[in-house]
Short mmCIF file of C-alpha atoms in Angstrom, two decimals:
data_model
loop_
_atom_site.label_atom_id
_atom_site.label_comp_id
_atom_site.label_asym_id
_atom_site.label_seq_id
_atom_site.Cartn_x
_atom_site.Cartn_y
_atom_site.Cartn_z
CA MET A 16 17.53 -28.52 -24.68
CA ALA A 17 18.87 -25.60 -24.05
CA GLU A 18 17.02 -22.05 -23.58
CA GLN A 19 16.76 -20.13 -26.35
CA SER A 20 16.05 -16.69 -26.90
CA MET A 21 13.14 -14.66 -26.86
CA THR A 22 12.33 -13.63 -30.26
CA GLU A 23 9.85 -10.73 -32.16
CA ASP A 24 8.55 -13.70 -34.06
CA SER A 25 7.92 -14.98 -30.55
CA VAL A 26 6.41 -13.24 -28.58
CA ARG A 27 3.70 -12.56 -31.98
CA ALA A 28 3.34 -16.45 -31.32
CA MET A 29 2.59 -16.35 -27.49
CA ALA A 30 0.48 -13.14 -27.95
CA ALA A 31 -1.88 -14.57 -30.20
CA LEU A 32 -1.87 -18.25 -28.40
CA VAL A 33 -2.97 -15.67 -25.36
CA GLY A 34 -5.63 -13.61 -27.56
CA LEU A 35 -3.79 -10.43 -27.94
CA LYS A 36 -4.26 -8.43 -30.65
CA LEU A 37 -0.24 -7.05 -31.03
CA THR A 38 0.67 -4.40 -34.01
CA ASP A 39 4.25 -5.20 -35.10
CA LYS A 40 5.26 -2.06 -33.35
CA ARG A 41 3.28 -3.56 -29.51
CA VAL A 42 6.01 -6.48 -30.08
CA ALA A 43 9.05 -4.64 -30.05
CA GLU A 44 8.24 -2.41 -27.09
CA LEU A 45 7.57 -5.50 -25.47
CA LEU A 46 10.60 -7.69 -26.16
CA PRO A 47 12.49 -6.08 -24.11
CA GLN A 48 10.25 -6.21 -20.99
CA LEU A 49 9.92 -9.46 -21.56
CA GLN A 50 13.48 -11.02 -22.27
CA LYS A 51 13.76 -8.63 -18.05
CA SER A 52 11.13 -10.64 -16.87
CA ALA A 53 12.17 -13.84 -18.01
CA ALA A 54 15.17 -13.06 -16.03
CA LEU A 55 13.97 -12.82 -13.50
CA ALA A 56 12.53 -15.63 -14.28
CA LYS A 57 16.08 -17.54 -14.82
CA GLU A 58 16.55 -15.43 -11.18
CA ASN A 59 13.56 -17.87 -9.55
CA ARG A 60 15.34 -20.92 -12.00
CA SER A 61 18.85 -20.35 -9.38
CA LEU A 62 17.73 -21.97 -6.74
CA ASP A 63 17.51 -25.09 -5.57
CA LEU A 64 13.78 -25.91 -6.61
CA THR A 65 14.22 -29.41 -5.95
CA GLY A 66 10.82 -31.17 -3.86
CA VAL A 67 10.25 -27.57 -2.65
CA GLU A 68 5.57 -27.52 -3.72
CA PRO A 69 4.70 -23.98 -5.26
CA ASP A 70 2.59 -21.41 -2.13
CA PHE A 71 -0.26 -21.98 -4.52
CA LYS A 72 -2.31 -21.28 -1.63
CA PHE A 73 -0.28 -18.48 0.42
CA ASP A 74 -1.13 -19.11 4.35
CA PRO A 75 0.83 -17.30 7.31
CA GLU A 76 0.32 -19.35 9.47
CA ARG A 77 1.85 -21.55 8.13
CA LEU A 78 5.59 -19.89 9.30
CA MET B 12 -10.96 25.90 16.14
CA SER B 13 -10.00 27.13 12.74
CA THR B 14 -10.96 25.38 9.38
CA SER B 15 -7.61 23.67 9.59
CA ASP B 16 -7.41 23.39 12.87
CA LEU B 17 -10.43 20.64 13.03
CA CYS B 18 -9.76 18.81 9.74
CA TYR B 19 -5.60 18.65 11.46
CA LEU B 20 -6.93 16.74 14.83
CA SER B 21 -6.44 13.50 15.28
CA ILE B 22 -8.78 10.50 14.58
CA SER B 23 -8.62 9.69 18.85
CA GLU B 24 -8.83 14.00 19.24
CA ALA B 25 -12.39 14.05 17.00
CA ALA B 26 -14.04 11.32 18.93
CA ASP B 27 -13.58 12.82 22.70
CA LEU B 28 -15.15 15.82 21.27
CA LEU B 29 -17.72 14.08 19.39
CA GLN B 30 -18.43 11.70 21.85
CA SER B 31 -18.91 14.65 24.41
CA GLY B 32 -20.85 16.37 21.99
CA LYS B 33 -18.47 19.54 21.52
CA LEU B 34 -18.12 18.95 18.50
CA SER B 35 -20.79 18.63 15.81
CA PRO B 36 -20.32 16.13 12.92
CA VAL B 37 -22.38 18.42 11.32
CA ASP B 38 -19.04 20.52 11.56
CA LEU B 39 -16.52 18.61 10.85
CA ILE B 40 -17.84 17.12 7.97
CA ASN B 41 -18.24 21.02 6.55
CA ALA B 42 -14.40 22.03 7.66
CA HIS B 43 -12.99 18.24 5.29
CA LEU B 44 -15.37 19.82 2.79
CA ASP B 45 -14.09 23.14 2.92
CA ARG B 46 -10.71 21.34 3.26
CA ILE B 47 -10.91 19.46 0.20
CA GLU B 48 -12.59 22.73 -1.57
CA ALA B 49 -9.48 25.13 -0.83
CA THR B 50 -7.39 22.21 -1.65
CA ASP B 51 -7.92 19.30 -3.89
CA GLY B 52 -7.94 21.89 -7.39
CA ARG B 53 -3.75 21.44 -6.32
CA LEU B 54 -3.97 18.33 -5.20
CA ASN B 55 -6.64 15.97 -7.09
CA SER B 56 -6.70 13.79 -4.42
CA PHE B 57 -11.10 12.49 -5.30
CA ILE B 58 -12.30 11.30 -8.41
CA THR B 59 -15.29 10.99 -7.36
CA LEU B 60 -16.92 13.73 -4.45
CA LEU B 61 -19.41 12.68 -1.96
CA ALA B 62 -20.96 16.25 -1.01
CA GLU B 63 -24.15 15.72 -0.27
CA GLU B 64 -24.27 12.05 1.13
CA SER B 65 -21.61 12.70 3.12
CA LEU B 66 -23.80 15.82 4.77
CA GLU B 67 -26.58 13.97 5.40
CA ALA B 68 -24.77 11.14 6.61
CA ALA B 69 -23.13 13.96 9.79
CA ARG B 70 -27.02 15.23 10.28
CA ASN B 71 -27.47 10.88 10.52
CA ALA B 72 -24.79 10.65 13.26
CA GLU B 73 -25.47 13.77 15.52
CA ARG B 74 -29.12 12.57 16.12
CA SER B 75 -28.01 9.54 16.87
CA ILE B 76 -25.16 10.86 19.02
CA ASN B 77 -27.24 13.33 20.86
CA SER B 78 -29.94 10.71 21.35
CA GLY B 79 -27.51 9.23 23.14
CA ASP B 80 -26.56 6.32 20.45
CA TYR B 81 -22.24 7.23 20.44
CA LEU B 82 -20.54 3.91 17.96
CA GLY B 83 -17.95 4.08 18.40
CA PRO B 84 -14.10 6.26 17.83
CA LEU B 85 -14.54 6.64 13.84
CA HIS B 86 -19.07 8.18 14.28
CA GLY B 87 -19.34 10.32 12.59
CA ILE B 88 -15.46 10.67 11.64
CA PRO B 89 -14.61 11.81 7.11
CA VAL B 90 -13.14 8.87 5.46
CA GLY B 91 -12.21 8.06 2.27
CA LEU B 92 -11.38 4.87 0.25
CA LYS B 93 -8.60 4.40 -2.72
CA ASP B 94 -11.74 3.93 -5.51
CA LEU B 95 -10.99 0.19 -5.70
CA TYR B 96 -12.85 -0.55 -2.36
CA TYR B 97 -16.52 -0.95 -3.82
CA THR B 98 -19.46 1.15 -3.20
CA LYS B 99 -22.39 0.25 -2.73
CA GLY B 100 -24.41 3.20 -5.85
CA VAL B 101 -21.96 4.75 -5.35
CA ARG B 102 -18.85 4.74 -9.37
CA THR B 103 -15.66 2.85 -8.22
CA THR B 104 -13.74 3.57 -11.58
CA ILE B 105 -10.13 0.85 -9.62
CA GLY B 106 -8.13 4.22 -11.48
CA SER B 107 -9.32 3.28 -15.21
CA LYS B 108 -11.57 4.55 -18.62
CA ILE B 109 -12.55 0.95 -18.81
CA LEU B 110 -14.32 0.98 -15.53
CA ARG B 111 -15.68 4.07 -15.74
CA ASP B 112 -19.07 4.43 -14.98
CA PHE B 113 -18.63 0.82 -12.92
CA VAL B 114 -21.73 1.30 -9.94
CA PRO B 115 -21.28 -1.77 -7.59
CA ASP B 116 -24.68 -2.87 -6.48
CA THR B 117 -22.32 -4.29 -3.24
CA ASP B 118 -20.28 -2.80 -1.03
CA ALA B 119 -16.59 -4.02 0.74
CA ALA B 120 -16.78 -5.70 3.50
CA VAL B 121 -14.63 -2.66 4.76
CA THR B 122 -16.57 -0.91 3.18
CA GLU B 123 -19.57 -1.93 4.88
CA SER B 124 -16.94 -2.47 8.76
CA PHE B 125 -16.59 2.05 8.09
CA LYS B 126 -20.40 2.00 7.40
CA ASN B 127 -21.21 0.34 10.63
CA ALA B 128 -18.71 2.06 12.79
CA GLY B 129 -20.88 5.45 12.31
CA ALA B 130 -17.96 6.90 9.54
CA ILE B 131 -18.67 9.19 7.54
CA ILE B 132 -17.70 8.36 3.45
CA ILE B 133 -16.64 11.67 2.07
CA GLY B 134 -15.59 10.74 -1.18
CA LYS B 135 -13.60 8.04 -3.61
CA LEU B 136 -9.54 8.76 -4.09
CA GLN B 137 -7.40 8.50 -6.56
CA MET B 138 -4.91 5.92 -6.95
CA HIS B 139 -2.38 4.15 -10.55
CA GLU B 140 -4.63 2.52 -12.65
CA PHE B 141 -5.68 -0.65 -11.96
CA ALA B 142 -3.75 -0.20 -8.92
CA LEU B 143 -0.53 -1.50 -10.66
CA GLY B 144 2.24 1.58 -10.15
CA PRO B 145 3.86 3.36 -7.38
CA THR B 146 3.29 6.28 -8.62
CA SER B 147 -0.32 7.52 -8.92
CA ILE B 148 0.26 9.04 -12.10
CA ASN B 149 -2.97 8.28 -13.58
CA PRO B 150 -3.65 8.84 -17.85
CA HIS B 151 -7.35 9.26 -16.76
CA ASP B 152 -7.67 11.52 -13.68
CA GLY B 153 -4.45 13.15 -14.40
CA PRO B 154 -1.65 12.40 -11.71
CA ALA B 155 -2.08 13.18 -7.76
CA HIS B 156 0.15 15.45 -6.25
CA ASN B 157 1.74 15.77 -3.07
CA PRO B 158 0.67 17.73 -0.14
CA TRP B 159 4.24 18.46 0.50
CA ASN B 160 5.57 20.74 -3.22
CA VAL B 161 2.46 19.59 -5.09
CA GLU B 162 5.32 19.24 -8.41
CA ARG B 163 6.12 15.81 -6.70
CA VAL B 164 3.92 12.80 -7.00
CA THR B 165 2.81 11.11 -3.85
CA GLY B 166 3.22 7.90 -4.07
CA GLY B 167 1.03 4.76 -5.21
CA SER B 168 -1.02 3.42 -6.11
CA SER B 169 -2.82 4.66 -2.89
CA GLY B 170 -1.78 8.13 -4.00
CA GLY B 171 -5.20 10.29 -3.57
CA SER B 172 -5.27 7.60 0.11
CA GLY B 173 -1.71 9.36 1.00
CA SER B 174 -2.31 13.17 -0.43
CA SER B 175 -5.89 13.35 0.96
CA VAL B 176 -4.39 11.97 4.92
CA ALA B 177 -1.41 14.05 4.51
CA ALA B 178 -3.29 17.89 3.47
CA GLY B 179 -6.12 17.27 6.10
CA GLN B 180 -9.01 16.78 2.69
CA VAL B 181 -10.01 13.20 5.79
CA MET B 182 -9.34 12.35 8.57
CA GLY B 183 -8.33 8.37 7.69
CA ALA B 184 -8.35 6.54 4.96
CA LEU B 185 -8.21 3.43 2.92
CA GLY B 186 -5.82 1.70 0.25
CA SER B 187 -4.67 -1.76 -1.24
CA ASP B 188 -0.73 -2.23 -0.81
CA THR B 189 0.32 -5.71 -2.60
CA GLY B 190 3.93 -3.77 -3.22
CA GLY B 191 3.66 -1.02 -1.44
CA SER B 192 0.69 0.84 -2.52
CA VAL B 193 0.05 1.61 1.67
CA ARG B 194 3.34 2.88 2.60
CA ILE B 195 5.06 3.58 -0.71
CA PRO B 196 2.74 6.73 -0.78
CA ALA B 197 2.92 6.99 3.08
CA ALA B 198 6.08 7.49 3.81
CA LEU B 199 6.24 9.68 0.40
CA CYS B 200 3.15 12.25 1.90
CA GLY B 201 4.44 12.07 5.76
CA ILE B 202 1.91 10.05 7.62
CA VAL B 203 1.21 6.09 8.81
CA GLY B 204 0.33 3.33 7.01
CA LEU B 205 0.10 0.41 7.31
CA LYS B 206 -0.38 -3.17 4.97
CA PRO B 207 -1.82 -5.86 7.86
CA THR B 208 -0.63 -9.02 7.60
CA PHE B 209 -1.97 -11.25 4.88
CA GLY B 210 -5.08 -12.46 4.99
CA ARG B 211 -5.74 -9.91 8.72
CA VAL B 212 -8.61 -7.89 6.34
CA SER B 213 -11.41 -9.13 4.35
CA ARG B 214 -10.66 -8.56 0.57
CA TYR B 215 -14.63 -9.24 -0.26
CA GLY B 216 -15.07 -6.69 -2.50
CA VAL B 217 -12.42 -5.00 -3.33
CA TYR B 218 -10.73 -5.00 -6.79
CA PRO B 219 -8.13 -7.31 -6.57
CA LEU B 220 -4.40 -6.76 -8.62
CA SER B 221 -2.51 -10.02 -7.35
CA TRP B 222 -5.09 -12.93 -5.41
CA SER B 223 -1.64 -14.26 -3.80
CA LEU B 224 -0.49 -10.50 -2.39
CA ASP B 225 -3.32 -8.19 -2.68
CA THR B 226 -4.00 -6.51 1.33
CA VAL B 227 -6.06 -4.11 2.55
CA GLY B 228 -4.56 -0.85 4.76
CA PRO B 229 -5.13 1.91 7.00
CA MET B 230 -3.37 5.40 6.24
CA THR B 231 -3.36 7.74 9.26
CA ARG B 232 -1.03 10.49 9.97
CA THR B 233 -0.62 9.44 14.09
CA VAL B 234 -0.78 5.27 14.80
CA ARG B 235 -2.81 5.16 17.23
CA ASP B 236 -5.72 6.50 14.82
CA ASN B 237 -4.07 3.85 12.67
CA ALA B 238 -4.81 0.88 15.38
CA LEU B 239 -8.17 2.81 15.75
CA VAL B 240 -8.95 2.33 12.26
CA LEU B 241 -7.42 -1.48 12.22
CA ASN B 242 -9.71 -2.32 14.72
CA THR B 243 -12.69 -1.67 12.33
CA ILE B 244 -11.87 -3.44 9.77
CA ALA B 245 -9.88 -6.75 11.10
CA GLY B 246 -11.60 -9.57 11.14
CA HIS B 247 -12.22 -13.23 9.70
CA ASP B 248 -14.12 -13.16 6.22
CA SER B 249 -15.84 -16.21 4.91
CA ARG B 250 -16.63 -14.22 1.62
CA ASP B 251 -12.49 -13.87 0.75
CA PRO B 252 -10.96 -16.94 0.75
CA TRP B 253 -8.03 -16.04 1.54
CA SER B 254 -8.51 -14.39 4.85
CA VAL B 255 -7.77 -16.00 7.41
CA ASP B 256 -9.84 -16.95 11.18
CA THR B 257 -7.42 -16.15 13.91
CA PRO B 258 -7.97 -13.58 17.09
CA VAL B 259 -8.68 -9.53 16.29
CA GLU B 260 -7.53 -7.65 19.76
CA ASP B 261 -7.56 -4.18 20.36
CA TYR B 262 -5.11 -3.13 18.93
CA THR B 263 -4.70 0.40 21.25
CA LEU B 264 -4.20 -0.63 24.12
CA GLY B 265 -1.11 -2.39 23.89
CA ILE B 266 -0.14 0.11 22.25
CA GLU B 267 1.82 2.59 24.68
CA ASN B 268 4.07 -0.65 26.15
CA GLY B 269 6.97 0.32 24.39
CA VAL B 270 9.96 -1.25 23.35
CA GLU B 271 12.09 -1.82 25.64
CA GLY B 272 13.49 -5.80 24.95
CA LEU B 273 11.89 -5.94 22.09
CA ARG B 274 14.99 -7.73 19.45
CA ILE B 275 15.11 -5.79 15.77
CA GLY B 276 16.95 -6.71 13.29
CA ILE B 277 18.47 -4.50 10.61
CA PRO B 278 18.09 -6.39 7.38
CA ASN B 279 22.72 -6.27 5.68
CA GLU B 280 20.92 -7.47 2.22
CA TYR B 281 19.13 -5.72 0.03
CA PHE B 282 18.12 -2.47 1.83
CA PHE B 283 20.99 -0.48 1.41
CA ASP B 284 22.34 -0.97 -2.29
CA LEU B 285 20.56 1.10 -3.76
CA ILE B 286 19.55 4.37 -1.26
CA ASP B 287 19.51 7.55 -1.47
CA ALA B 288 22.66 9.27 1.62
CA GLU B 289 19.85 11.26 3.11
CA VAL B 290 17.52 8.85 3.57
CA SER B 291 20.43 6.53 4.88
CA ARG B 292 20.99 8.67 7.34
CA THR B 293 18.04 9.51 8.82
CA PHE B 294 16.84 5.81 9.23
CA ASP B 295 20.40 5.36 11.01
CA GLN B 296 18.44 8.21 13.38
CA ALA B 297 16.01 6.87 14.22
CA SER B 298 17.34 3.10 14.56
CA HIS B 299 19.27 5.24 17.25
CA VAL B 300 15.88 6.68 18.66
CA LEU B 301 14.33 2.92 18.81
CA GLU B 302 18.19 1.78 20.59
CA GLY B 303 17.42 4.92 22.87
CA LEU B 304 14.17 3.28 23.98
CA GLY B 305 15.34 0.17 24.83
CA ALA B 306 15.16 -2.00 21.69
CA ARG B 307 17.95 -4.14 20.93
CA VAL B 308 18.59 -3.28 17.66
CA GLU B 309 20.97 -5.80 15.63
CA ARG B 310 22.47 -6.32 12.43
CA VAL B 311 20.66 -9.90 10.31
CA PHE B 312 21.74 -11.69 7.38
CA ILE B 313 19.03 -12.63 5.18
CA PRO B 314 20.64 -13.61 2.01
CA ILE B 315 17.10 -13.89 0.29
CA LEU B 316 16.10 -11.30 0.76
CA GLU B 317 18.31 -10.21 -2.83
CA ARG B 318 15.35 -12.14 -4.58
CA SER B 319 12.90 -9.86 -3.33
CA LEU B 320 12.57 -8.39 -6.85
CA ALA B 321 12.44 -11.33 -9.07
CA ILE B 322 9.83 -13.09 -6.87
CA SER B 323 7.39 -10.39 -6.51
CA GLY B 324 7.38 -9.40 -10.21
CA SER B 325 6.78 -12.80 -11.84
CA ILE B 326 4.12 -13.96 -9.30
CA MET B 327 2.12 -10.05 -9.66
CA MET B 328 2.44 -9.50 -13.04
CA PRO B 329 0.72 -12.91 -14.27
CA GLU B 330 -1.34 -12.51 -11.10
CA ALA B 331 -2.67 -9.32 -12.47
CA ALA B 332 -2.61 -10.24 -16.39
CA ALA B 333 -5.30 -12.55 -14.99
CA VAL B 334 -7.43 -10.53 -13.67
CA HIS B 335 -7.52 -8.22 -17.20
CA ILE B 336 -7.52 -10.91 -19.33
CA ASP B 337 -10.89 -9.65 -21.10
CA HIS B 338 -9.77 -5.98 -21.04
CA LEU B 339 -6.37 -7.06 -22.17
CA ARG B 340 -7.92 -8.55 -25.36
CA ASN B 341 -10.81 -6.01 -26.40
CA ARG B 342 -10.05 -2.46 -24.07
CA ALA B 343 -5.73 -2.59 -24.32
CA ASP B 344 -6.48 0.80 -25.96
CA ASP B 345 -8.50 2.11 -23.40
CA MET B 346 -5.04 1.94 -20.90
CA GLY B 347 -2.21 3.98 -20.01
CA LYS B 348 0.91 2.10 -21.57
CA ASP B 349 2.48 0.90 -18.46
CA VAL B 350 -0.34 -0.05 -17.04
CA ARG B 351 -0.53 -2.30 -20.22
CA ASP B 352 2.85 -3.25 -21.10
CA ARG B 353 2.86 -4.84 -17.62
CA LEU B 354 -0.28 -6.23 -18.36
CA GLU B 355 0.57 -8.04 -21.59
CA THR B 356 4.30 -8.74 -20.10
CA GLY B 357 1.94 -10.74 -17.77
CA ALA B 358 0.10 -12.48 -20.19
CA LEU B 359 3.46 -13.60 -21.39
CA THR B 360 4.46 -14.89 -18.98
CA PRO B 361 5.47 -18.70 -19.18
CA ALA B 362 3.21 -20.73 -16.37
CA THR B 363 6.03 -22.32 -15.59
CA ASP B 364 7.97 -19.29 -15.01
CA TYR B 365 4.98 -17.88 -12.19
CA ILE B 366 4.77 -21.92 -10.36
CA VAL B 367 8.89 -21.39 -10.10
CA ALA B 368 8.31 -18.49 -8.37
CA GLN B 369 5.57 -19.31 -6.04
CA GLN B 370 7.55 -22.13 -5.40
CA ALA B 371 11.24 -19.36 -4.68
CA ARG B 372 8.36 -17.96 -2.90
CA ARG B 373 7.95 -20.96 -0.20
CA LEU B 374 12.11 -21.25 0.70
CA PHE B 375 11.84 -17.25 1.01
CA ASN B 376 8.85 -17.39 3.78
CA ARG B 377 10.90 -20.20 5.39
CA ASP B 378 14.17 -18.51 5.56
CA LEU B 379 11.80 -15.62 7.09
CA ALA B 380 10.20 -16.96 9.61
CA ASP B 381 13.36 -18.76 10.42
CA VAL B 382 14.83 -14.82 11.39
CA MET B 383 11.47 -14.42 13.26
CA THR B 384 12.78 -16.79 16.05
CA ASN B 385 15.25 -14.85 16.88
CA PHE B 386 13.63 -11.41 16.37
CA ASP B 387 10.56 -9.56 16.95
CA LEU B 388 10.88 -6.90 14.37
CA LEU B 389 12.61 -6.00 11.37
CA LEU B 390 13.73 -2.57 10.16
CA THR B 391 14.16 -0.80 7.55
CA PRO B 392 14.17 1.95 5.21
CA THR B 393 10.60 2.68 3.08
CA VAL B 394 11.53 4.26 0.23
CA ALA B 395 14.67 4.85 -0.52
CA LEU B 396 13.70 8.88 -1.41
CA GLY B 397 12.09 11.20 -1.32
CA ALA B 398 9.28 11.86 -3.44
CA PRO B 399 10.10 12.67 -7.15
CA ARG B 400 9.17 15.31 -9.61
CA ILE B 401 5.66 14.73 -11.66
CA ASP B 402 7.29 15.07 -14.44
CA GLN B 403 10.80 12.70 -13.63
CA PRO B 404 10.76 8.96 -15.32
CA SER B 405 14.09 8.22 -13.83
CA VAL B 406 15.64 9.10 -10.80
CA THR B 407 19.96 9.27 -9.87
CA ILE B 408 20.34 7.67 -6.28
CA GLU B 409 24.32 7.50 -5.66
CA GLY B 410 25.23 7.90 -9.39
CA SER B 411 23.18 5.33 -10.53
CA THR B 412 20.51 6.13 -12.56
CA LEU B 413 17.72 4.05 -12.98
CA PRO B 414 13.76 4.29 -13.56
CA THR B 415 11.58 5.74 -11.11
CA VAL B 416 9.24 3.61 -10.90
CA ALA B 417 11.84 0.62 -9.67
CA VAL B 418 13.05 2.25 -7.27
CA LEU B 419 10.08 3.94 -5.36
CA ALA B 420 8.40 0.19 -5.30
CA ARG B 421 12.50 -1.96 -4.57
CA LEU B 422 12.18 -1.41 -0.67
CA THR B 423 8.71 -2.38 0.32
CA ARG B 424 8.13 -5.77 -2.11
CA PRO B 425 10.25 -7.74 0.56
CA PHE B 426 6.85 -8.29 3.32
CA ASN B 427 4.41 -8.64 0.07
CA ILE B 428 5.75 -12.23 -0.05
CA CYS B 429 6.40 -13.17 3.67
CA GLY B 430 2.73 -11.33 4.17
CA PHE B 431 3.77 -9.96 7.48
CA PRO B 432 2.35 -6.78 9.16
CA THR B 433 4.23 -3.76 8.10
CA VAL B 434 3.83 -0.05 9.24
CA THR B 435 5.45 3.25 7.69
CA VAL B 436 5.37 6.23 10.16
CA PRO B 437 7.07 9.71 9.55
CA SER B 438 10.82 9.49 10.03
CA GLY B 439 12.14 12.63 9.08
CA PHE B 440 12.71 14.76 5.67
CA THR B 441 14.34 15.36 2.85
CA LYS B 442 17.28 18.86 2.72
CA ASP B 443 14.28 20.17 -0.16
CA GLY B 444 11.35 18.93 2.18
CA MET B 445 10.07 16.02 1.66
CA PRO B 446 9.36 13.53 4.03
CA ILE B 447 10.64 10.03 5.28
CA GLY B 448 9.21 7.00 6.86
CA LEU B 449 10.72 4.40 8.75
CA GLN B 450 9.40 0.41 7.93
CA ILE B 451 8.88 -1.31 10.82
CA ALA B 452 7.60 -5.34 9.83
CA GLY B 453 6.89 -7.92 12.84
CA ARG B 454 5.86 -11.35 12.74
CA VAL B 455 2.77 -12.46 11.07
CA PHE B 456 -0.79 -11.67 13.13
CA ASP B 457 1.55 -9.69 15.04
CA GLU B 458 0.27 -6.48 14.34
CA ALA B 459 0.07 -5.41 17.98
CA THR B 460 4.19 -4.80 18.44
CA VAL B 461 4.52 -3.60 15.10
CA LEU B 462 1.70 -0.18 15.88
CA ARG B 463 3.52 0.01 19.44
CA ALA B 464 6.87 0.26 17.93
CA ALA B 465 6.17 2.44 15.61
CA TYR B 466 3.84 4.24 17.92
CA ALA B 467 7.03 4.70 20.89
CA TYR B 468 9.10 6.31 18.35
CA GLU B 469 6.27 8.46 16.78
CA GLN B 470 6.54 9.27 20.16
CA ALA B 471 9.85 9.66 20.71
CA THR B 472 10.06 12.89 17.38
CA ASP B 473 8.03 15.35 16.45
CA TRP B 474 7.97 14.87 12.04
CA HIS B 475 4.26 13.48 12.59
CA THR B 476 2.96 16.77 14.33
CA ARG B 477 4.07 18.31 11.03
CA ARG B 478 1.57 20.10 8.26
CA PRO B 479 2.38 20.50 3.74
CA PRO B 480 2.49 24.51 3.64
CA LEU B 481 -1.20 23.68 1.50
#
């Protein structure tokens, strides 16, 4: 399925799931920032991450 | 010696005088309290000043030293703590309104270390709210002001630490560094700031910002002082789950060994894409200084650096939101707008985006580790420009206008991703008199080589000897 763009309605739905109370004004203010954040995530997904495990327990000694 | 001269002694100079009995800890603390009284109305470095407590500690230090019980080079030395370090019985606000009245019932590991070394904590220092921003413009306490020009930002988030050390209000301070929060204010205030290797210094009792990126770091006026403070705070602590049990050196021992034969890489990518021309020129001069001292300085290709902001941002914001999720649900109106924006963005970031960023981090770290098989150090500018004005929400660099916050933290973030020890050392001034920093990163747990190179550069130049006009 194609990736859908974020909308004010989707921001409201996510905020409700997380338990944040956002006014319509806040939703409008946050939307562009969330779109920027989504663009960063897209940049990360463009790397070939096949077989790469996440670095949750970051351990510099492994480097 | 005048009050100002006393306040601008280095820690190592003051330690010699204190140990030999030529300087009283009480006189030293009084000089610093006088300096704070004379300057903090303009700087706003302190959230909580511990005047009576520090005088009492100075009297105790004097008795101990006079009776032959000298604890070492921090004994009797006035220091400050960013206001996110737990201090037993002393409020710890994290620069916030929400935690304005929080009084910890325990000390942070580094607070304990300072106390055990006889250092005198003179106060709790100004910071960006919840350490989540690079300016230290704080809506609850007012902005921290840069001692070199009080209309300019200190940088952040450890802005009070930067300004207080630079202005001679304390001899050393601790900041915390998640995306540059030690190095940015150190560079913009003209002092030395070290982000140790992730896991080198305990974060026990440090209010978190982002668990997988947070580090604790010393801020001082000289490199040797920085090594002295690192000696005091480094080491394994089982109370911090990510503290690493690895040997700790005396970081002052090899500090004078120079850079002859060290291989220093200058990354081709990322660091020079968006940089003020004055900073760029200063950087070139600094690299020539190191070359002149015998280092082998070469360009190095590290394409993954271009992903720094994507990886760092996609990790830091969701982790910070997890730290503050209850505050977001119940006290969001009590946060500054910039911090609330970042935390709410983090809270609404899908878990998959966070996990993918941690996958990308592993690739990033592999590539950086590969580079460090051929190099001892990496050399870059610390911040892309001198300190902007406090009322300046955007900056223009070489024709591009960008948000100030985006520019300030751009060059420091890569080394939080890979955890490398990284120091900033004063390397010049802009034409309008604002300090510029040189950033030196090394292999994991090799703080010794990082400090050694910083010391060699410092001793070959005189930037660290200049004082702000305050």
